[in-house]
XYZ file of N, CA and C in Angstrom:
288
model
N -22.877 -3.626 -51.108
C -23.810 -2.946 -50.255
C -23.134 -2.631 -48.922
N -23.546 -1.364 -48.465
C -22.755 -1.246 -47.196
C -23.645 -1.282 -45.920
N -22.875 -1.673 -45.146
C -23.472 -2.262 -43.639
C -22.984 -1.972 -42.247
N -23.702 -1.377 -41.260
C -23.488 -1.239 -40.204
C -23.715 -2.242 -39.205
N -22.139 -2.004 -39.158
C -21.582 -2.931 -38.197
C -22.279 -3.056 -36.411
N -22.177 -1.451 -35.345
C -22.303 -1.039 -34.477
C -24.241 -1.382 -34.096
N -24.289 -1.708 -32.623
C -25.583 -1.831 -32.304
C -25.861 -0.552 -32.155
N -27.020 0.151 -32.892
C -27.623 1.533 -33.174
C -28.455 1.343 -31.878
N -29.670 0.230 -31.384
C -30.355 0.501 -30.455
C -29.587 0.782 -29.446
N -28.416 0.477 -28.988
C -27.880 0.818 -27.841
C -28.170 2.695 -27.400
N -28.327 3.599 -28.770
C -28.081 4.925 -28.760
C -29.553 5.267 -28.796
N -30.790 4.758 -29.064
C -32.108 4.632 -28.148
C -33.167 4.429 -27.475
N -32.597 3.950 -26.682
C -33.313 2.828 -25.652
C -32.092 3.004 -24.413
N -32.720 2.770 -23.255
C -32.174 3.366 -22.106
C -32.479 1.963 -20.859
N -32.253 1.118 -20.095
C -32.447 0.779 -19.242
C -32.793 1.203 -18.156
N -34.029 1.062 -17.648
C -34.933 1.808 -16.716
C -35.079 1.215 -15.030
N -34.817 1.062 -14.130
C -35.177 0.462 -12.857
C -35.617 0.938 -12.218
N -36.870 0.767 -11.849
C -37.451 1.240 -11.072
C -37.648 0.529 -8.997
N -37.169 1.221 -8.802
C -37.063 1.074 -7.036
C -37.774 1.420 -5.998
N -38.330 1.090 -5.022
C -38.853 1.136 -4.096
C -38.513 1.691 -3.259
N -38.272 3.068 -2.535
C -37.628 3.836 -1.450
C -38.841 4.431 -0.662
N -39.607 3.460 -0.544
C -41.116 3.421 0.654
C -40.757 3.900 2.026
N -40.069 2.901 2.471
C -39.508 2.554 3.170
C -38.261 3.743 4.287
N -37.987 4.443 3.282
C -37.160 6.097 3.705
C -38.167 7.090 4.143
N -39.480 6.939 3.680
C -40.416 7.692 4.013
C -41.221 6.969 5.511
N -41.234 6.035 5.490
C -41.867 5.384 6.671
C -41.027 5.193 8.033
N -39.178 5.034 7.996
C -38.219 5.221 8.827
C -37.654 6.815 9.182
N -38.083 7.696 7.996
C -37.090 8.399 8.064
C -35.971 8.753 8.403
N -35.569 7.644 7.553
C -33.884 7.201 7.352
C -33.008 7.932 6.356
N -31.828 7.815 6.240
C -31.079 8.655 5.334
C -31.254 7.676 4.322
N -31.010 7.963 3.093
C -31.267 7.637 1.550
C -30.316 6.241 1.295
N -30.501 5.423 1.075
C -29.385 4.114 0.523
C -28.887 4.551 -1.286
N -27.538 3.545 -1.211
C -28.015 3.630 -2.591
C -28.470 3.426 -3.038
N -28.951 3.564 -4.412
C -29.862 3.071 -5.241
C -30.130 1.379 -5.545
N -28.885 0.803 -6.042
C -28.742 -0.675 -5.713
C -29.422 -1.486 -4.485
N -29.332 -0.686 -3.408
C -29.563 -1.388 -1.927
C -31.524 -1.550 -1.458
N -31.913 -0.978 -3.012
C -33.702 -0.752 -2.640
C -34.072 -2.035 -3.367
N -35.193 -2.729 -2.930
C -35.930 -4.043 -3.793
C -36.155 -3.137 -5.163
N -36.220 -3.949 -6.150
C -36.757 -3.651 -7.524
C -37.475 -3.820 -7.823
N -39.221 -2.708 -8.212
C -40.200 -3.088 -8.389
C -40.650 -3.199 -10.092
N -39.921 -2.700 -11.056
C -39.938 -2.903 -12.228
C -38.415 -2.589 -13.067
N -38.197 -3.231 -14.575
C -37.063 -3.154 -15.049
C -37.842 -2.953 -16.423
N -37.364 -1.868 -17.022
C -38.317 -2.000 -18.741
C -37.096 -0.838 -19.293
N -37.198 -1.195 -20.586
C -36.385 -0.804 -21.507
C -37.271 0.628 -22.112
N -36.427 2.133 -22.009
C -37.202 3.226 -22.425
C -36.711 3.768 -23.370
N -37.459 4.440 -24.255
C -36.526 5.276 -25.757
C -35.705 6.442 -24.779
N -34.709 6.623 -24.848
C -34.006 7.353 -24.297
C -34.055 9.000 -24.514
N -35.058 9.438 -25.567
C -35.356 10.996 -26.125
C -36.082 11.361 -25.050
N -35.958 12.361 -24.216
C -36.432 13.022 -22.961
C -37.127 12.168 -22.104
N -36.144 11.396 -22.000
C -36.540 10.310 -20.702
C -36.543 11.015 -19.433
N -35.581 11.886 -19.121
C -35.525 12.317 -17.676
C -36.761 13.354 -17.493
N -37.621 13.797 -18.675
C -38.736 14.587 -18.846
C -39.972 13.510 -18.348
N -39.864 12.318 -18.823
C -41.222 11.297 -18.788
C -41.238 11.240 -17.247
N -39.421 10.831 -17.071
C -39.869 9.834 -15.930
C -40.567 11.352 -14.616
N -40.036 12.423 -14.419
C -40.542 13.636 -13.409
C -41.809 14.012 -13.841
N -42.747 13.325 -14.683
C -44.141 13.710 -14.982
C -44.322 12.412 -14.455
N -43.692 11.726 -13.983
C -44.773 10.643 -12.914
C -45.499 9.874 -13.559
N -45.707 9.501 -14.545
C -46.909 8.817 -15.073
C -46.204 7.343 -15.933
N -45.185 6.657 -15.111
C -44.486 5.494 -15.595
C -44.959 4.547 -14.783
N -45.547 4.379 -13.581
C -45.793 2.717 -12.964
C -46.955 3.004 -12.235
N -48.034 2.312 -12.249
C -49.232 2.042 -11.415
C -49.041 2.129 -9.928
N -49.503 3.246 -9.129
C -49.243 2.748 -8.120
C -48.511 3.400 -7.161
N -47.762 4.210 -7.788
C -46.330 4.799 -7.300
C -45.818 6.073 -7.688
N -45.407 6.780 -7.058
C -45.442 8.001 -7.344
C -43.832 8.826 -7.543
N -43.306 9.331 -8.113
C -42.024 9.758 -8.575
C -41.422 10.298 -7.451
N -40.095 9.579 -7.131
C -39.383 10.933 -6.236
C -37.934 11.511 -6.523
N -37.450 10.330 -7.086
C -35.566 10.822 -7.713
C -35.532 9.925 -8.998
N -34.708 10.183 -9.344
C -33.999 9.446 -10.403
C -32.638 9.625 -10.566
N -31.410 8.573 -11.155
C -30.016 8.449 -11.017
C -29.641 8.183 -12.622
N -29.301 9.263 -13.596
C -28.985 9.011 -14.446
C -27.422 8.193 -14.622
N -27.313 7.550 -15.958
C -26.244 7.027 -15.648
C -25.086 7.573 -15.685
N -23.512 7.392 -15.127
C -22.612 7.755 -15.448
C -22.357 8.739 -17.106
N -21.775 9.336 -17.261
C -21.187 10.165 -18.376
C -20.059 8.974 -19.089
N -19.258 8.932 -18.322
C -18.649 7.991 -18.223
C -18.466 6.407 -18.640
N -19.781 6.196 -17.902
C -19.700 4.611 -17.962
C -19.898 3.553 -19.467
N -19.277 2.718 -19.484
C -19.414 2.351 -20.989
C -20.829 0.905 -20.847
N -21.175 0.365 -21.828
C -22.194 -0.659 -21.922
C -23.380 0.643 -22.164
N -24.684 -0.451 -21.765
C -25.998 -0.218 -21.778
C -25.970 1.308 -20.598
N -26.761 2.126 -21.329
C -27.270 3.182 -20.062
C -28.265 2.555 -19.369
N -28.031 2.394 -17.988
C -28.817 2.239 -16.744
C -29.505 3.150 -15.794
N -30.499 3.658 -15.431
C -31.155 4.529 -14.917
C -32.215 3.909 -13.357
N -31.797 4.915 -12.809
C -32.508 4.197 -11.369
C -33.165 5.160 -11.401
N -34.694 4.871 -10.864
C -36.167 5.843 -10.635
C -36.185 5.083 -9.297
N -36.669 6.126 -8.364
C -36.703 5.876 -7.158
C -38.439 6.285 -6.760
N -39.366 5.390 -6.624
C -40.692 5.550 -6.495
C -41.544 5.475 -4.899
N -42.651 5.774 -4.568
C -42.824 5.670 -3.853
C -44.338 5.232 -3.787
N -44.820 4.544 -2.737
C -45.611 3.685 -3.067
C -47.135 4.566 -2.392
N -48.161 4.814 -3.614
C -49.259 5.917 -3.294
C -49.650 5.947 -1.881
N -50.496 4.731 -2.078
C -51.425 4.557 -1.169
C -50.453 4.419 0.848
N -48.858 4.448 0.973
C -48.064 5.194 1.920
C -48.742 6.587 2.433
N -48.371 7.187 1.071
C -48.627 8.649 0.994
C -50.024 8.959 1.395
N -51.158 8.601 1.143
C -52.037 8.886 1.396
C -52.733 8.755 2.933
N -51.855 7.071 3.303
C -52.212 7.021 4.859
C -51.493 8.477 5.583
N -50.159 8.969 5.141
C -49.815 9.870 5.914
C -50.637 11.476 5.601
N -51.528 11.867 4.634
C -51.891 12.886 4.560
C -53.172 12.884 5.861
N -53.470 11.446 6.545
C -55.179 11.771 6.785
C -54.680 11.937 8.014
């Protein structure tokens, strides 16, 4: 019987982080990297038009879409993805 060797989920499923960049909106400060923001969630995503889900906004309670950092082309391991969110109810004190 033949058998595959290679981890297949690695090719879909995507590592997701989601970040907090509140804080750029409330200083209006220049952008950090992505690494340098607290982490408000980490979840594992099917990787088939992920960069479609995550710009329809509708991934975390609370928070509202503003960038995202796909991973390297390059880079080898797990794909890692930084979503850079922003926290609603910010936004809303600044509309009134």
């Amino acid at each position: 019987m033949d058998r595959i060797e290679a981890d297949l989920w690695r090719f879909n499923v995507a590592k997701v982080t989601f970040v907090d960049v509140t804080e750029d909106y409330t200083t209006m400060l220049d952008p950090l990297p992505s690494v340098c923001y607290p982490v408000v969630r980490e979840v594992w995503l099917p990787r088939y038009r992920l960069a479609q889900m995550l710009t329809a906004g509708q991934c975390l309670e609370g928070y509202l879409y503003d960038w995202h950092e796909p991973p390297d082309e390059d880079s080898s391991g797990d794909p890692h993805w930084y979503v850079g969110v922003v926290s609603e109810s910010v936004l809303q004190l600044r509309k009134e």
